[in-house]
PDB file of C-alpha atoms and ligand atoms in Angstrom:
ATOM      1  CA  MET A   1      42.463 258.898  37.871  1.00 54.00           C
ATOM      2  CA  SER A   2      39.383 259.684  36.247  1.00 62.00           C
ATOM      3  CA  LEU A   3      36.109 261.782  37.819  1.00 92.00           C
ATOM      4  CA  TRP A   4      33.282 264.220  37.919  1.00 94.00           C
ATOM      5  CA  PHE A   5      33.636 267.067  39.931  1.00 95.00           C
ATOM      6  CA  ASP A   6      30.223 269.089  40.748  1.00 95.00           C
ATOM      7  CA  GLU A   7      30.230 272.540  42.347  1.00 95.00           C
ATOM      8  CA  THR A   8      26.868 272.797  44.049  1.00 93.00           C
ATOM      9  CA  PHE A   9      25.095 275.999  44.290  1.00 91.00           C
ATOM     10  CA  GLN A  10      22.571 276.419  47.346  1.00 88.00           C
ATOM     11  CA  GLY A  11      21.966 272.917  47.379  1.00 89.00           C
ATOM     12  CA  ARG A  12      19.726 273.798  44.104  1.00 91.00           C
ATOM     13  CA  VAL A  13      22.163 273.356  41.131  1.00 93.00           C
ATOM     14  CA  ARG A  14      25.196 271.583  40.153  1.00 93.00           C
ATOM     15  CA  LEU A  15      27.662 272.187  37.528  1.00 94.00           C
ATOM     16  CA  GLY A  16      30.036 269.528  36.729  1.00 95.00           C
ATOM     17  CA  PHE A  17      33.282 268.899  34.659  1.00 97.00           C
ATOM     18  CA  HIS A  18      35.122 265.804  33.776  1.00 97.00           C
ATOM     19  CA  VAL A  19      38.513 266.076  35.546  1.00 97.00           C
ATOM     20  CA  THR A  20      41.429 263.712  34.250  1.00 96.00           C
ATOM     21  CA  LYS A  21      43.863 264.619  36.828  1.00 96.00           C
ATOM     22  CA  THR A  22      44.413 266.284  40.509  1.00 97.00           C
ATOM     23  CA  LEU A  23      47.211 268.777  40.190  1.00 98.00           C
ATOM     24  CA  PHE A  24      47.177 270.208  43.461  1.00 98.00           C
ATOM     25  CA  HIS A  25      45.319 270.326  46.828  1.00 98.00           C
ATOM     26  CA  GLY A  26      46.122 272.665  49.774  1.00 98.00           C
ATOM     27  CA  GLN A  27      44.238 274.667  52.431  1.00 98.00           C
ATOM     28  CA  SER A  28      44.898 277.887  53.453  1.00 97.00           C
ATOM     29  CA  GLU A  29      43.712 279.945  56.623  1.00 96.00           C
ATOM     30  CA  TYR A  30      40.809 280.926  54.542  1.00 95.00           C
ATOM     31  CA  GLN A  31      39.642 278.180  52.125  1.00 96.00           C
ATOM     32  CA  SER A  32      40.850 274.996  50.162  1.00 97.00           C
ATOM     33  CA  VAL A  33      42.380 275.507  46.838  1.00 98.00           C
ATOM     34  CA  ASP A  34      42.718 273.044  44.247  1.00 98.00           C
ATOM     35  CA  VAL A  35      44.000 272.720  40.557  1.00 98.00           C
ATOM     36  CA  VAL A  36      42.702 270.107  38.425  1.00 98.00           C
ATOM     37  CA  GLU A  37      42.777 269.278  35.129  1.00 98.00           C
ATOM     38  CA  THR A  38      39.625 269.254  33.147  1.00 98.00           C
ATOM     39  CA  GLU A  39      38.707 267.786  30.017  1.00 97.00           C
ATOM     40  CA  ALA A  40      36.643 270.587  28.681  1.00 97.00           C
ATOM     41  CA  TRP A  41      38.717 273.636  29.686  1.00 98.00           C
ATOM     42  CA  GLY A  42      42.280 272.694  30.764  1.00 98.00           C
ATOM     43  CA  THR A  43      44.369 273.491  34.009  1.00 98.00           C
ATOM     44  CA  THR A  44      41.363 274.830  36.170  1.00 98.00           C
ATOM     45  CA  LEU A  45      41.411 276.414  39.942  1.00 98.00           C
ATOM     46  CA  LEU A  46      38.756 275.488  42.438  1.00 98.00           C
ATOM     47  CA  LEU A  47      38.439 277.570  45.782  1.00 97.00           C
ATOM     48  CA  ASP A  48      36.355 276.200  48.258  1.00 96.00           C
ATOM     49  CA  GLY A  49      34.914 273.277  45.729  1.00 95.00           C
ATOM     50  CA  VAL A  50      33.735 276.235  43.287  1.00 96.00           C
ATOM     51  CA  TYR A  51      35.026 276.751  40.024  1.00 97.00           C
ATOM     52  CA  MET A  52      37.087 280.254  39.569  1.00 98.00           C
ATOM     53  CA  THR A  53      38.981 280.206  36.698  1.00 98.00           C
ATOM     54  CA  SER A  54      40.555 277.807  33.603  1.00 98.00           C
ATOM     55  CA  VAL A  55      42.871 277.980  30.916  1.00 98.00           C
ATOM     56  CA  GLY A  56      40.318 277.462  28.532  1.00 98.00           C
ATOM     57  CA  ASP A  57      37.648 279.759  29.471  1.00 98.00           C
ATOM     58  CA  GLU A  58      39.266 282.530  31.580  1.00 98.00           C
ATOM     59  CA  TYR A  59      39.346 285.480  28.989  1.00 98.00           C
ATOM     60  CA  HIS A  60      35.664 285.560  28.727  1.00 98.00           C
ATOM     61  CA  TYR A  61      35.834 286.706  32.899  1.00 98.00           C
ATOM     62  CA  HIS A  62      39.145 288.549  32.913  1.00 98.00           C
ATOM     63  CA  GLU A  63      38.698 290.587  29.821  1.00 98.00           C
ATOM     64  CA  MET A  64      35.343 291.730  30.740  1.00 98.00           C
ATOM     65  CA  LEU A  65      36.024 292.951  33.972  1.00 98.00           C
ATOM     66  CA  VAL A  66      39.153 294.910  32.748  1.00 98.00           C
ATOM     67  CA  HIS A  67      38.349 296.706  29.519  1.00 98.00           C
ATOM     68  CA  PRO A  68      35.199 298.069  30.012  1.00 97.00           C
ATOM     69  CA  ALA A  69      36.690 300.108  32.528  1.00 97.00           C
ATOM     70  CA  LEU A  70      40.348 300.421  31.194  1.00 98.00           C
ATOM     71  CA  THR A  71      39.422 301.408  28.101  1.00 97.00           C
ATOM     72  CA  SER A  72      36.745 304.209  29.529  1.00 96.00           C
ATOM     73  CA  ALA A  73      38.422 305.548  32.426  1.00 96.00           C
ATOM     74  CA  PRO A  74      40.022 309.064  32.037  1.00 95.00           C
ATOM     75  CA  SER A  75      43.468 308.094  33.157  1.00 96.00           C
ATOM     76  CA  ILE A  76      44.447 304.382  34.146  1.00 98.00           C
ATOM     77  CA  LYS A  77      48.018 305.333  35.460  1.00 98.00           C
ATOM     78  CA  ARG A  78      47.230 303.711  38.672  1.00 98.00           C
ATOM     79  CA  VAL A  79      45.411 300.565  38.965  1.00 98.00           C
ATOM     80  CA  LEU A  80      44.514 298.841  41.991  1.00 98.00           C
ATOM     81  CA  VAL A  81      43.128 295.149  41.891  1.00 98.00           C
ATOM     82  CA  ILE A  82      41.375 293.393  44.874  1.00 98.00           C
ATOM     83  CA  GLY A  83      41.416 289.678  44.768  1.00 97.00           C
ATOM     84  CA  GLY A  84      42.384 288.130  41.225  1.00 98.00           C
ATOM     85  CA  GLY A  85      45.423 286.343  42.489  1.00 98.00           C
ATOM     86  CA  ASP A  86      45.344 284.140  39.680  1.00 98.00           C
ATOM     87  CA  GLY A  87      46.973 286.834  37.578  1.00 98.00           C
ATOM     88  CA  GLY A  88      44.498 286.953  34.744  1.00 98.00           C
ATOM     89  CA  THR A  89      43.012 290.586  35.291  1.00 98.00           C
ATOM     90  CA  VAL A  90      46.435 291.861  36.133  1.00 98.00           C
ATOM     91  CA  ARG A  91      47.587 290.360  32.535  1.00 98.00           C
ATOM     92  CA  GLU A  92      44.743 292.435  30.871  1.00 98.00           C
ATOM     93  CA  VAL A  93      45.672 295.589  32.974  1.00 98.00           C
ATOM     94  CA  LEU A  94      49.330 295.578  32.077  1.00 98.00           C
ATOM     95  CA  ARG A  95      48.540 295.194  28.418  1.00 98.00           C
ATOM     96  CA  TYR A  96      47.925 299.004  28.591  1.00 98.00           C
ATOM     97  CA  ARG A  97      51.092 301.234  27.673  1.00 97.00           C
ATOM     98  CA  GLU A  98      49.481 304.121  30.005  1.00 98.00           C
ATOM     99  CA  VAL A  99      49.487 302.097  33.014  1.00 98.00           C
ATOM    100  CA  GLU A 100      52.439 303.125  35.261  1.00 98.00           C
ATOM    101  CA  GLN A 101      51.406 301.101  38.432  1.00 98.00           C
ATOM    102  CA  VAL A 102      49.416 297.959  39.285  1.00 98.00           C
ATOM    103  CA  ILE A 103      48.870 296.953  42.985  1.00 98.00           C
ATOM    104  CA  LEU A 104      47.403 293.287  43.049  1.00 98.00           C
ATOM    105  CA  CYS A 105      45.694 292.725  46.991  1.00 98.00           C
ATOM    106  CA  GLU A 106      44.729 289.249  47.072  1.00 98.00           C
ATOM    107  CA  ILE A 107      44.228 287.936  50.819  1.00 96.00           C
ATOM    108  CA  ASP A 108      45.379 284.299  50.318  1.00 97.00           C
ATOM    109  CA  ARG A 109      48.932 283.808  49.349  1.00 98.00           C
ATOM    110  CA  LEU A 110      48.202 280.538  48.206  1.00 98.00           C
ATOM    111  CA  VAL A 111      46.018 281.362  45.634  1.00 98.00           C
ATOM    112  CA  VAL A 112      49.061 283.379  44.240  1.00 98.00           C
ATOM    113  CA  GLU A 113      51.808 280.887  44.769  1.00 98.00           C
ATOM    114  CA  THR A 114      49.463 277.848  43.251  1.00 98.00           C
ATOM    115  CA  SER A 115      48.281 280.154  40.232  1.00 98.00           C
ATOM    116  CA  GLN A 116      52.077 281.177  39.761  1.00 98.00           C
ATOM    117  CA  GLN A 117      52.905 277.310  39.856  1.00 98.00           C
ATOM    118  CA  TYR A 118      50.098 275.787  37.964  1.00 98.00           C
ATOM    119  CA  LEU A 119      48.301 278.619  35.574  1.00 98.00           C
ATOM    120  CA  THR A 120      51.464 278.941  33.793  1.00 98.00           C
ATOM    121  CA  GLU A 121      49.406 278.838  30.393  1.00 98.00           C
ATOM    122  CA  PHE A 122      47.693 282.467  31.953  1.00 98.00           C
ATOM    123  CA  ASN A 123      51.050 284.033  30.383  1.00 98.00           C
ATOM    124  CA  VAL A 124      50.942 286.260  33.692  1.00 98.00           C
ATOM    125  CA  PRO A 125      53.700 289.064  33.414  1.00 98.00           C
ATOM    126  CA  TRP A 126      54.703 288.586  37.200  1.00 98.00           C
ATOM    127  CA  ASN A 127      57.677 289.918  36.952  1.00 98.00           C
ATOM    128  CA  ASP A 128      56.431 293.375  34.974  1.00 98.00           C
ATOM    129  CA  PRO A 129      58.410 296.162  36.910  1.00 98.00           C
ATOM    130  CA  ARG A 130      54.946 297.759  37.104  1.00 98.00           C
ATOM    131  CA  LEU A 131      53.203 295.507  39.521  1.00 98.00           C
ATOM    132  CA  LYS A 132      53.350 294.902  42.892  1.00 98.00           C
ATOM    133  CA  VAL A 133      51.716 291.912  44.764  1.00 98.00           C
ATOM    134  CA  LEU A 134      50.415 292.381  48.428  1.00 98.00           C
ATOM    135  CA  CYS A 135      48.990 289.317  50.156  1.00 98.00           C
ATOM    136  CA  GLN A 136      46.318 291.106  52.635  1.00 96.00           C
ATOM    137  CA  ASP A 137      43.108 291.524  53.323  1.00 96.00           C
ATOM    138  CA  GLY A 138      41.648 294.147  50.557  1.00 97.00           C
ATOM    139  CA  VAL A 139      39.126 295.600  52.952  1.00 97.00           C
ATOM    140  CA  ALA A 140      41.447 296.455  55.548  1.00 97.00           C
ATOM    141  CA  TYR A 141      43.791 297.666  52.879  1.00 97.00           C
ATOM    142  CA  LEU A 142      41.507 300.035  51.272  1.00 97.00           C
ATOM    143  CA  ARG A 143      39.867 301.120  54.850  1.00 96.00           C
ATOM    144  CA  ASP A 144      43.658 302.277  55.844  1.00 96.00           C
ATOM    145  CA  TYR A 145      45.132 303.206  52.504  1.00 97.00           C
ATOM    146  CA  VAL A 146      46.655 306.863  52.877  1.00 95.00           C
ATOM    147  CA  GLY A 147      48.985 307.033  49.649  1.00 94.00           C
ATOM    148  CA  GLU A 148      47.856 308.465  45.904  1.00 97.00           C
ATOM    149  CA  PRO A 149      44.421 307.985  44.876  1.00 98.00           C
ATOM    150  CA  PHE A 150      44.033 305.181  42.154  1.00 98.00           C
ATOM    151  CA  ASP A 151      42.755 305.824  38.794  1.00 97.00           C
ATOM    152  CA  VAL A 152      40.594 302.434  38.478  1.00 98.00           C
ATOM    153  CA  ILE A 153      39.806 299.754  41.023  1.00 98.00           C
ATOM    154  CA  LEU A 154      38.979 296.425  39.850  1.00 98.00           C
ATOM    155  CA  VAL A 155      37.353 293.937  42.215  1.00 98.00           C
ATOM    156  CA  ASP A 156      37.847 290.365  41.285  1.00 98.00           C
ATOM    157  CA  GLY A 157      36.706 288.595  44.135  1.00 96.00           C
ATOM    158  CA  ALA A 158      34.953 285.015  44.675  1.00 95.00           C
ATOM    159  CA  ASP A 159      31.213 284.589  45.517  1.00 93.00           C
ATOM    160  CA  PRO A 160      30.014 286.948  48.490  1.00 93.00           C
ATOM    161  CA  VAL A 161      30.273 284.473  51.106  1.00 88.00           C
ATOM    162  CA  GLY A 162      33.447 283.216  52.966  1.00 81.00           C
ATOM    163  CA  PRO A 163      36.624 285.506  52.506  1.00 80.00           C
ATOM    164  CA  ALA A 164      35.450 287.499  49.836  1.00 89.00           C
ATOM    165  CA  ALA A 165      31.783 288.887  51.637  1.00 92.00           C
ATOM    166  CA  GLY A 166      32.982 292.033  52.471  1.00 94.00           C
ATOM    167  CA  LEU A 167      33.981 293.012  48.900  1.00 96.00           C
ATOM    168  CA  PHE A 168      30.268 293.352  48.538  1.00 96.00           C
ATOM    169  CA  GLU A 169      29.524 295.605  51.157  1.00 96.00           C
ATOM    170  CA  SER A 170      28.836 299.432  51.154  1.00 96.00           C
ATOM    171  CA  PRO A 171      32.066 300.078  53.746  1.00 97.00           C
ATOM    172  CA  PHE A 172      33.898 298.491  51.573  1.00 97.00           C
ATOM    173  CA  TYR A 173      32.484 300.071  48.115  1.00 98.00           C
ATOM    174  CA  SER A 174      32.624 303.641  50.256  1.00 97.00           C
ATOM    175  CA  ALA A 175      36.433 303.101  50.804  1.00 97.00           C
ATOM    176  CA  CYS A 176      37.277 302.277  47.248  1.00 98.00           C
ATOM    177  CA  ARG A 177      35.554 305.687  46.242  1.00 97.00           C
ATOM    178  CA  ALA A 178      37.467 307.454  48.941  1.00 97.00           C
ATOM    179  CA  ARG A 179      40.461 306.146  47.364  1.00 97.00           C
ATOM    180  CA  LEU A 180      39.569 306.888  43.761  1.00 97.00           C
ATOM    181  CA  GLN A 181      40.657 309.886  41.967  1.00 96.00           C
ATOM    182  CA  PRO A 182      37.131 312.067  41.508  1.00 94.00           C
ATOM    183  CA  GLU A 183      37.193 311.216  37.856  1.00 93.00           C
ATOM    184  CA  GLY A 184      38.138 307.342  38.839  1.00 96.00           C
ATOM    185  CA  VAL A 185      36.335 304.155  37.879  1.00 96.00           C
ATOM    186  CA  LEU A 186      35.235 301.088  39.838  1.00 97.00           C
ATOM    187  CA  ALA A 187      34.595 297.838  38.184  1.00 98.00           C
ATOM    188  CA  SER A 188      33.447 294.730  40.018  1.00 98.00           C
ATOM    189  CA  GLN A 189      32.122 291.102  39.270  1.00 98.00           C
ATOM    190  CA  THR A 190      28.537 291.339  40.669  1.00 98.00           C
ATOM    191  CA  GLU A 191      27.560 287.528  40.208  1.00 97.00           C
ATOM    192  CA  ALA A 192      24.941 286.016  38.261  1.00 96.00           C
ATOM    193  CA  PRO A 193      21.845 288.000  37.446  1.00 96.00           C
ATOM    194  CA  THR A 194      19.641 284.739  36.747  1.00 94.00           C
ATOM    195  CA  LEU A 195      20.259 282.279  39.296  1.00 91.00           C
ATOM    196  CA  MET A 196      21.895 284.582  41.903  1.00 93.00           C
ATOM    197  CA  ARG A 197      19.389 287.348  41.169  1.00 95.00           C
ATOM    198  CA  ASP A 198      18.982 288.756  44.642  1.00 95.00           C
ATOM    199  CA  ASP A 199      22.793 288.917  45.094  1.00 96.00           C
ATOM    200  CA  PHE A 200      23.281 290.576  41.967  1.00 97.00           C
ATOM    201  CA  VAL A 201      20.293 293.310  42.712  1.00 97.00           C
ATOM    202  CA  ARG A 202      21.545 293.667  45.964  1.00 97.00           C
ATOM    203  CA  ILE A 203      25.047 294.421  45.204  1.00 98.00           C
ATOM    204  CA  VAL A 204      24.101 296.706  42.180  1.00 98.00           C
ATOM    205  CA  LYS A 205      21.909 298.640  44.571  1.00 97.00           C
ATOM    206  CA  THR A 206      24.205 298.910  46.955  1.00 98.00           C
ATOM    207  CA  LEU A 207      27.008 300.157  44.497  1.00 97.00           C
ATOM    208  CA  ARG A 208      24.358 302.973  43.569  1.00 97.00           C
ATOM    209  CA  SER A 209      23.968 304.084  46.961  1.00 97.00           C
ATOM    210  CA  VAL A 210      27.776 304.777  47.110  1.00 97.00           C
ATOM    211  CA  PHE A 211      28.270 305.986  43.567  1.00 96.00           C
ATOM    212  CA  PRO A 212      26.392 308.650  41.411  1.00 95.00           C
ATOM    213  CA  ASN A 213      26.646 305.935  38.565  1.00 94.00           C
ATOM    214  CA  ALA A 214      26.567 302.342  38.619  1.00 96.00           C
ATOM    215  CA  HIS A 215      25.863 300.178  35.377  1.00 96.00           C
ATOM    216  CA  PRO A 216      25.796 296.326  35.404  1.00 97.00           C
ATOM    217  CA  TYR A 217      26.866 294.465  32.110  1.00 97.00           C
ATOM    218  CA  PHE A 218      26.673 291.272  31.391  1.00 98.00           C
ATOM    219  CA  GLY A 219      28.413 288.229  29.132  1.00 98.00           C
ATOM    220  CA  PRO A 220      29.224 284.606  29.512  1.00 97.00           C
ATOM    221  CA  VAL A 221      31.373 282.811  31.403  1.00 97.00           C
ATOM    222  CA  PRO A 222      31.364 278.840  30.445  1.00 95.00           C
ATOM    223  CA  ILE A 223      32.784 277.620  34.028  1.00 96.00           C
ATOM    224  CA  TYR A 224      30.033 279.401  35.974  1.00 95.00           C
ATOM    225  CA  VAL A 225      26.992 277.999  37.124  1.00 90.00           C
ATOM    226  CA  CYS A 226      24.382 279.575  35.333  1.00 85.00           C
ATOM    227  CA  GLY A 227      26.877 280.596  32.625  1.00 84.00           C
ATOM    228  CA  THR A 228      25.607 284.394  31.986  1.00 95.00           C
ATOM    229  CA  TRP A 229      27.826 286.735  34.541  1.00 98.00           C
ATOM    230  CA  SER A 230      27.476 289.943  35.565  1.00 98.00           C
ATOM    231  CA  TRP A 231      30.073 293.193  36.321  1.00 98.00           C
ATOM    232  CA  THR A 232      29.446 296.458  37.368  1.00 97.00           C
ATOM    233  CA  LEU A 233      31.235 299.574  36.233  1.00 97.00           C
ATOM    234  CA  ALA A 234      30.590 302.476  38.863  1.00 97.00           C
ATOM    235  CA  SER A 235      32.084 306.137  38.889  1.00 94.00           C
ATOM    236  CA  ASN A 236      31.051 309.667  39.969  1.00 89.00           C
ATOM    237  CA  ALA A 237      30.996 310.354  36.087  1.00 81.00           C
ATOM    238  CA  SER A 238      28.518 308.855  33.432  1.00 70.00           C
ATOM    239  CA  ALA A 239      31.058 309.698  30.752  1.00 60.00           C
ATOM    240  CA  ALA A 240      32.966 306.511  31.926  1.00 63.00           C
ATOM    241  CA  LEU A 241      30.689 304.319  29.959  1.00 78.00           C
ATOM    242  CA  THR A 242      32.415 305.515  26.737  1.00 89.00           C
ATOM    243  CA  PRO A 243      35.327 303.820  25.412  1.00 95.00           C
ATOM    244  CA  ARG A 244      38.471 305.743  24.016  1.00 96.00           C
ATOM    245  CA  GLU A 245      39.562 305.220  20.263  1.00 96.00           C
ATOM    246  CA  ASP A 246      43.126 305.319  21.318  1.00 96.00           C
ATOM    247  CA  ARG A 247      42.906 302.490  24.234  1.00 97.00           C
ATOM    248  CA  LEU A 248      40.765 300.528  21.684  1.00 97.00           C
ATOM    249  CA  THR A 249      42.972 300.508  18.877  1.00 96.00           C
ATOM    250  CA  GLN A 250      45.653 299.476  21.330  1.00 95.00           C
ATOM    251  CA  ILE A 251      43.937 296.225  22.718  1.00 97.00           C
ATOM    252  CA  GLU A 252      40.944 295.172  20.700  1.00 97.00           C
ATOM    253  CA  ALA A 253      42.960 293.464  18.142  1.00 97.00           C
ATOM    254  CA  GLY A 254      44.652 291.125  21.355  1.00 97.00           C
ATOM    255  CA  CYS A 255      41.545 290.466  23.033  1.00 98.00           C
ATOM    256  CA  ARG A 256      39.648 287.172  22.207  1.00 98.00           C
ATOM    257  CA  TYR A 257      36.380 288.026  23.494  1.00 98.00           C
ATOM    258  CA  TYR A 258      36.372 291.968  23.894  1.00 98.00           C
ATOM    259  CA  ASN A 259      35.659 294.393  21.407  1.00 98.00           C
ATOM    260  CA  ARG A 260      33.812 297.806  20.660  1.00 97.00           C
ATOM    261  CA  ASP A 261      30.498 296.057  19.925  1.00 96.00           C
ATOM    262  CA  ILE A 262      30.643 293.677  22.973  1.00 97.00           C
ATOM    263  CA  HIS A 263      31.150 296.596  24.940  1.00 96.00           C
ATOM    264  CA  ARG A 264      28.110 298.951  23.662  1.00 95.00           C
ATOM    265  CA  ALA A 265      26.082 295.611  23.790  1.00 96.00           C
ATOM    266  CA  ALA A 266      27.340 294.167  26.878  1.00 97.00           C
ATOM    267  CA  PHE A 267      25.064 297.113  29.034  1.00 96.00           C
ATOM    268  CA  ALA A 268      21.960 296.577  27.587  1.00 95.00           C
ATOM    269  CA  LEU A 269      19.455 295.632  30.147  1.00 96.00           C
ATOM    270  CA  PRO A 270      16.909 292.906  29.418  1.00 95.00           C
ATOM    271  CA  ASN A 271      13.519 294.021  30.945  1.00 97.00           C
ATOM    272  CA  ASP A 272      13.222 291.762  33.818  1.00 95.00           C
ATOM    273  CA  LEU A 273      15.955 293.380  35.483  1.00 96.00           C
ATOM    274  CA  ARG A 274      15.230 296.992  34.359  1.00 95.00           C
ATOM    275  CA  LYS A 275      12.511 296.606  36.374  1.00 95.00           C
ATOM    276  CA  LEU A 276      14.100 295.209  39.388  1.00 95.00           C
ATOM    277  CA  LEU A 277      16.919 297.851  39.373  1.00 94.00           C
TER     278      LEU A 277
HETATM  279  N1  SPD B   1      31.166 281.819  41.126  1.00 56.25           N
HETATM  280  C1  SPD B   1      32.654 282.143  41.014  1.00 56.25           C
HETATM  281  C2  SPD B   1      32.957 283.506  41.041  1.00 56.25           C
HETATM  282  C3  SPD B   1      34.500 283.772  40.855  1.00 56.25           C
HETATM  283  C4  SPD B   1      34.483 285.134  40.442  1.00 56.25           C
HETATM  284  N2  SPD B   1      36.069 285.756  40.518  1.00 56.25           N
HETATM  285  C5  SPD B   1      36.755 284.277  39.768  1.00 56.25           C
HETATM  286  C6  SPD B   1      38.621 285.073  40.026  1.00 56.25           C
HETATM  287  C7  SPD B   1      38.877 284.971  38.500  1.00 56.25           C
HETATM  288  N3  SPD B   1      39.787 285.818  38.366  1.00 56.25           N
END
């Protein structure tokens, strides 16, 4: 088999890759789940026909979601990941020695099981005793959570439509803030600042209505429509932007994209976005 698969965005834009093999197709109660082999990026996961992550490019996204928060949060003992069923985010979190417990709360069990079977090149340490995987709705999980507060919450959802829509709304962000330590930090993917500008601005403003500080930052994700992606770091304390030397020393050399210079540069706001925010 040889074909092109195009992700279409709002009927206005198509992003296509040459697919050499279909490895898996399934349908859960939430979405369609596909794993294909793309010539450009190797094994690639799609949800509802939208490119999510691939063996070849995933480090851009996962390192940028995780390391700005994990290098700068005052404490990183207890980390919650909402979404992220492919495991790339928890793999990066588990690289820190200080991390004692990571809870991965992914709504769709099929995403976790499919990733464990087909995305083996992600090298996720699924058996790390610090990791607990829950397959349940992240919005409900945080709303009803009564345990010890988290030091860091990472939101690794799909786009703000379908099962992930609630992960970009203020009730969810308020629940995150309530379940964080007072000095805790949240990082979320916040869509593309160009073609998805309305969503990007709305999400950052929503975060700013809930947290005293919310700073967007940017980087490339080659398999996402528009290329440039954004994440936002939100906290009660603005010190959360400054990476700590001991943590940088621990992880920097093992990263393929993130480093201290990227950390500093990624928070620079272009003039058009500065005006809008
Ligand atoms: N347009 C796709 C956005 C998807 C963001 N999350 C991807 C999950 C990778 N762990």
